[in-house]
Short mmCIF file of C-alpha atoms in Angstrom, two decimals:
data_model
loop_
_atom_site.label_atom_id
_atom_site.label_comp_id
_atom_site.label_asym_id
_atom_site.label_seq_id
_atom_site.Cartn_x
_atom_site.Cartn_y
_atom_site.Cartn_z
CA UNK A 1 58.22 -134.01 -96.11
CA UNK A 2 61.25 -131.91 -96.98
CA UNK A 3 62.50 -129.68 -94.17
CA UNK A 4 62.36 -125.96 -94.88
CA UNK A 5 65.71 -124.19 -94.92
CA UNK A 6 65.23 -120.45 -94.82
CA UNK A 7 68.31 -118.65 -96.13
CA UNK A 8 66.54 -115.31 -96.42
CA UNK A 9 63.10 -114.03 -95.36
CA UNK A 10 61.50 -114.66 -98.75
CA UNK A 11 62.41 -118.34 -98.91
CA UNK A 12 59.09 -119.50 -97.48
CA UNK A 13 57.12 -117.97 -100.35
CA UNK A 14 59.75 -119.17 -102.84
CA UNK A 15 59.49 -122.71 -101.50
CA UNK A 16 55.69 -122.56 -101.60
CA UNK A 17 55.77 -121.50 -105.26
CA UNK A 18 58.27 -124.25 -106.10
CA UNK A 19 56.05 -126.79 -104.37
CA UNK A 20 52.84 -125.51 -105.96
CA UNK A 21 54.24 -125.75 -109.50
CA UNK A 22 56.70 -128.65 -109.20
CA UNK A 23 54.47 -131.05 -111.14
CA UNK A 24 53.31 -128.52 -113.71
CA UNK A 25 56.22 -127.79 -116.07
CA UNK A 26 54.14 -125.67 -118.46
CA UNK A 27 52.45 -123.81 -115.63
CA UNK A 28 55.78 -123.36 -113.91
CA UNK A 29 57.35 -121.90 -117.05
CA UNK A 30 54.51 -119.41 -117.29
CA UNK A 31 54.00 -118.58 -113.63
CA UNK A 32 57.54 -118.37 -112.25
CA UNK A 33 58.63 -115.39 -114.40
CA UNK A 34 55.49 -113.55 -113.31
CA UNK A 35 56.15 -114.55 -109.73
CA UNK A 36 59.72 -113.26 -109.91
CA UNK A 37 58.53 -109.98 -111.40
CA UNK A 38 55.71 -109.38 -108.89
CA UNK A 39 57.11 -111.11 -105.80
CA UNK A 40 57.70 -107.87 -103.92
CA UNK A 41 54.17 -106.71 -104.60
CA UNK A 42 52.84 -110.10 -103.46
CA UNK A 43 54.83 -109.87 -100.24
CA UNK A 44 53.51 -106.35 -99.70
CA UNK A 45 49.99 -107.67 -100.22
CA UNK A 46 50.48 -110.45 -97.67
CA UNK A 47 52.00 -108.23 -94.99
CA UNK A 48 49.79 -105.31 -96.00
CA UNK A 49 46.79 -107.50 -95.20
CA UNK A 50 48.18 -108.20 -91.73
CA UNK A 51 48.92 -104.50 -91.23
CA UNK A 52 45.36 -103.76 -92.34
CA UNK A 53 43.99 -106.29 -89.84
CA UNK A 54 46.09 -104.80 -87.02
CA UNK A 55 44.99 -101.26 -87.91
CA UNK A 56 41.30 -102.12 -88.27
CA UNK A 57 41.30 -104.42 -85.24
CA UNK A 58 42.93 -101.98 -82.84
CA UNK A 59 40.85 -99.07 -84.18
CA UNK A 60 37.63 -101.07 -83.73
CA UNK A 61 38.69 -102.08 -80.22
CA UNK A 62 39.34 -98.49 -79.24
CA UNK A 63 36.31 -96.88 -80.92
CA UNK A 64 33.66 -99.57 -80.73
CA UNK A 65 34.91 -101.45 -77.68
CA UNK A 66 36.15 -98.63 -75.46
CA UNK A 67 34.16 -95.75 -76.98
CA UNK A 68 37.25 -93.59 -77.51
CA UNK A 69 37.43 -90.61 -79.85
CA UNK A 70 38.00 -91.60 -83.51
CA UNK A 71 41.05 -89.37 -83.95
CA UNK A 72 42.82 -90.65 -80.84
CA UNK A 73 41.89 -94.25 -81.63
CA UNK A 74 43.22 -93.91 -85.15
CA UNK A 75 46.51 -92.40 -83.96
CA UNK A 76 47.05 -95.20 -81.43
CA UNK A 77 46.14 -97.90 -83.95
CA UNK A 78 48.60 -96.22 -86.33
CA UNK A 79 51.42 -96.85 -83.82
CA UNK A 80 50.69 -100.59 -83.72
CA UNK A 81 50.27 -100.91 -87.48
CA UNK A 82 53.35 -98.80 -88.28
CA UNK A 83 55.63 -100.77 -85.99
CA UNK A 84 54.47 -104.04 -87.54
CA UNK A 85 54.71 -102.64 -91.07
CA UNK A 86 58.24 -101.31 -90.61
CA UNK A 87 59.51 -104.61 -89.26
CA UNK A 88 57.88 -106.71 -91.96
CA UNK A 89 58.52 -104.33 -94.87
CA UNK A 90 62.18 -104.02 -93.95
CA UNK A 91 62.73 -107.74 -93.53
CA UNK A 92 60.30 -109.49 -95.85
CA UNK A 93 58.90 -107.14 -98.47
CA UNK A 94 61.81 -104.97 -99.53
CA UNK A 95 64.49 -107.26 -98.01
CA UNK A 96 66.48 -104.25 -96.92
CA UNK A 97 69.55 -105.41 -95.07
CA UNK A 98 71.45 -102.18 -94.65
CA UNK A 99 74.18 -102.29 -92.04
CA UNK A 100 74.82 -99.93 -89.20
CA UNK A 101 72.86 -97.95 -86.68
CA UNK A 102 72.77 -94.84 -88.86
CA UNK A 103 71.31 -96.78 -91.79
CA UNK A 104 68.68 -98.39 -89.58
CA UNK A 105 67.55 -95.08 -88.10
CA UNK A 106 67.65 -93.42 -91.51
CA UNK A 107 65.16 -96.01 -92.74
CA UNK A 108 63.07 -95.80 -89.58
CA UNK A 109 62.82 -92.01 -89.76
CA UNK A 110 62.05 -92.07 -93.49
CA UNK A 111 59.44 -94.77 -92.99
CA UNK A 112 57.86 -92.97 -90.04
CA UNK A 113 57.81 -89.67 -91.93
CA UNK A 114 55.95 -91.27 -94.83
CA UNK A 115 53.56 -92.97 -92.47
CA UNK A 116 52.96 -89.70 -90.60
CA UNK A 117 52.04 -88.09 -93.91
CA UNK A 118 49.51 -90.81 -94.67
CA UNK A 119 48.28 -90.70 -91.05
CA UNK A 120 47.48 -87.04 -91.62
CA UNK A 121 45.57 -87.91 -94.79
CA UNK A 122 43.68 -90.67 -93.00
CA UNK A 123 42.89 -88.46 -90.00
CA UNK A 124 41.53 -85.81 -92.37
CA UNK A 125 39.33 -88.40 -94.10
CA UNK A 126 38.01 -89.70 -90.77
CA UNK A 127 37.37 -86.21 -89.46
CA UNK A 128 35.57 -85.10 -92.61
CA UNK A 129 33.49 -88.22 -93.33
CA UNK A 130 32.77 -89.40 -89.78
CA UNK A 131 33.10 -86.21 -87.76
CA UNK A 132 31.43 -83.78 -90.16
CA UNK A 133 29.27 -85.81 -92.55
CA UNK A 134 28.34 -88.38 -89.86
CA UNK A 135 29.04 -91.39 -92.10
CA UNK A 136 29.34 -94.77 -90.35
CA UNK A 137 32.62 -95.23 -88.52
CA UNK A 138 33.98 -98.60 -89.66
CA UNK A 139 33.12 -98.36 -93.40
CA UNK A 140 34.99 -95.05 -93.58
CA UNK A 141 37.98 -96.58 -91.78
CA UNK A 142 37.97 -99.47 -94.28
CA UNK A 143 37.88 -97.11 -97.28
CA UNK A 144 40.59 -94.89 -95.87
CA UNK A 145 42.85 -97.88 -95.31
CA UNK A 146 42.89 -98.77 -99.01
CA UNK A 147 44.03 -95.27 -99.93
CA UNK A 148 46.62 -95.24 -97.15
CA UNK A 149 48.01 -98.68 -98.07
CA UNK A 150 48.50 -97.67 -101.71
CA UNK A 151 50.23 -94.42 -100.73
CA UNK A 152 52.42 -96.21 -98.19
CA UNK A 153 53.59 -98.72 -100.80
CA UNK A 154 54.60 -95.98 -103.22
CA UNK A 155 56.39 -94.03 -100.51
CA UNK A 156 58.22 -97.11 -99.19
CA UNK A 157 59.19 -98.38 -102.63
CA UNK A 158 60.37 -95.07 -104.07
CA UNK A 159 61.94 -93.41 -101.03
CA UNK A 160 62.51 -95.49 -97.91
CA UNK A 161 63.62 -98.91 -99.16
CA UNK A 162 64.95 -98.01 -102.59
CA UNK A 163 67.90 -100.01 -103.79
CA UNK A 164 71.12 -98.05 -103.71
CA UNK A 165 74.05 -98.93 -105.98
CA UNK A 166 76.46 -98.24 -103.13
CA UNK A 167 76.31 -98.55 -99.40
CA UNK A 168 75.58 -94.86 -99.09
CA UNK A 169 74.24 -95.12 -95.55
CA UNK A 170 76.80 -97.46 -94.09
CA UNK A 171 78.20 -96.26 -90.75
CA UNK A 172 81.74 -96.98 -91.96
CA UNK A 173 81.56 -94.01 -94.28
CA UNK A 174 80.97 -91.46 -91.51
#
């Protein structure tokens, strides 16, 4: 078997796609342009699933396992999911390799701000549907996660990890 050489974080998925379609020239000609066009969205889906699992898993542990308050449990699970999402979105999904401490913290603050906004939306949904309407805990958390994930993608794509034509946030400029 050929040894994997990862030059950048997305090489593993690239190599998988090459392997999957190496013997299918017609399929490869049709699939690879679609793959190139939607690769970022695919990567977001892969790491979004893991972020979802972390969020749901920690929330369930805190609410169902420990019997903690839903709002506190959600906020703590948000910390775990947000840390994982920032690291993976920055490296794998949006392949943002800005240089310098200022650029890193600019992205971290922008990312956290967007996630705080969606945390507020999610907390409001949990409070209203679980706290007030007494709907079941975990199904509401599942539904809220789909809304939050979609909003987080838009916010990350359009604001936090947008491609800049110049190195506008490079420390050397300040």
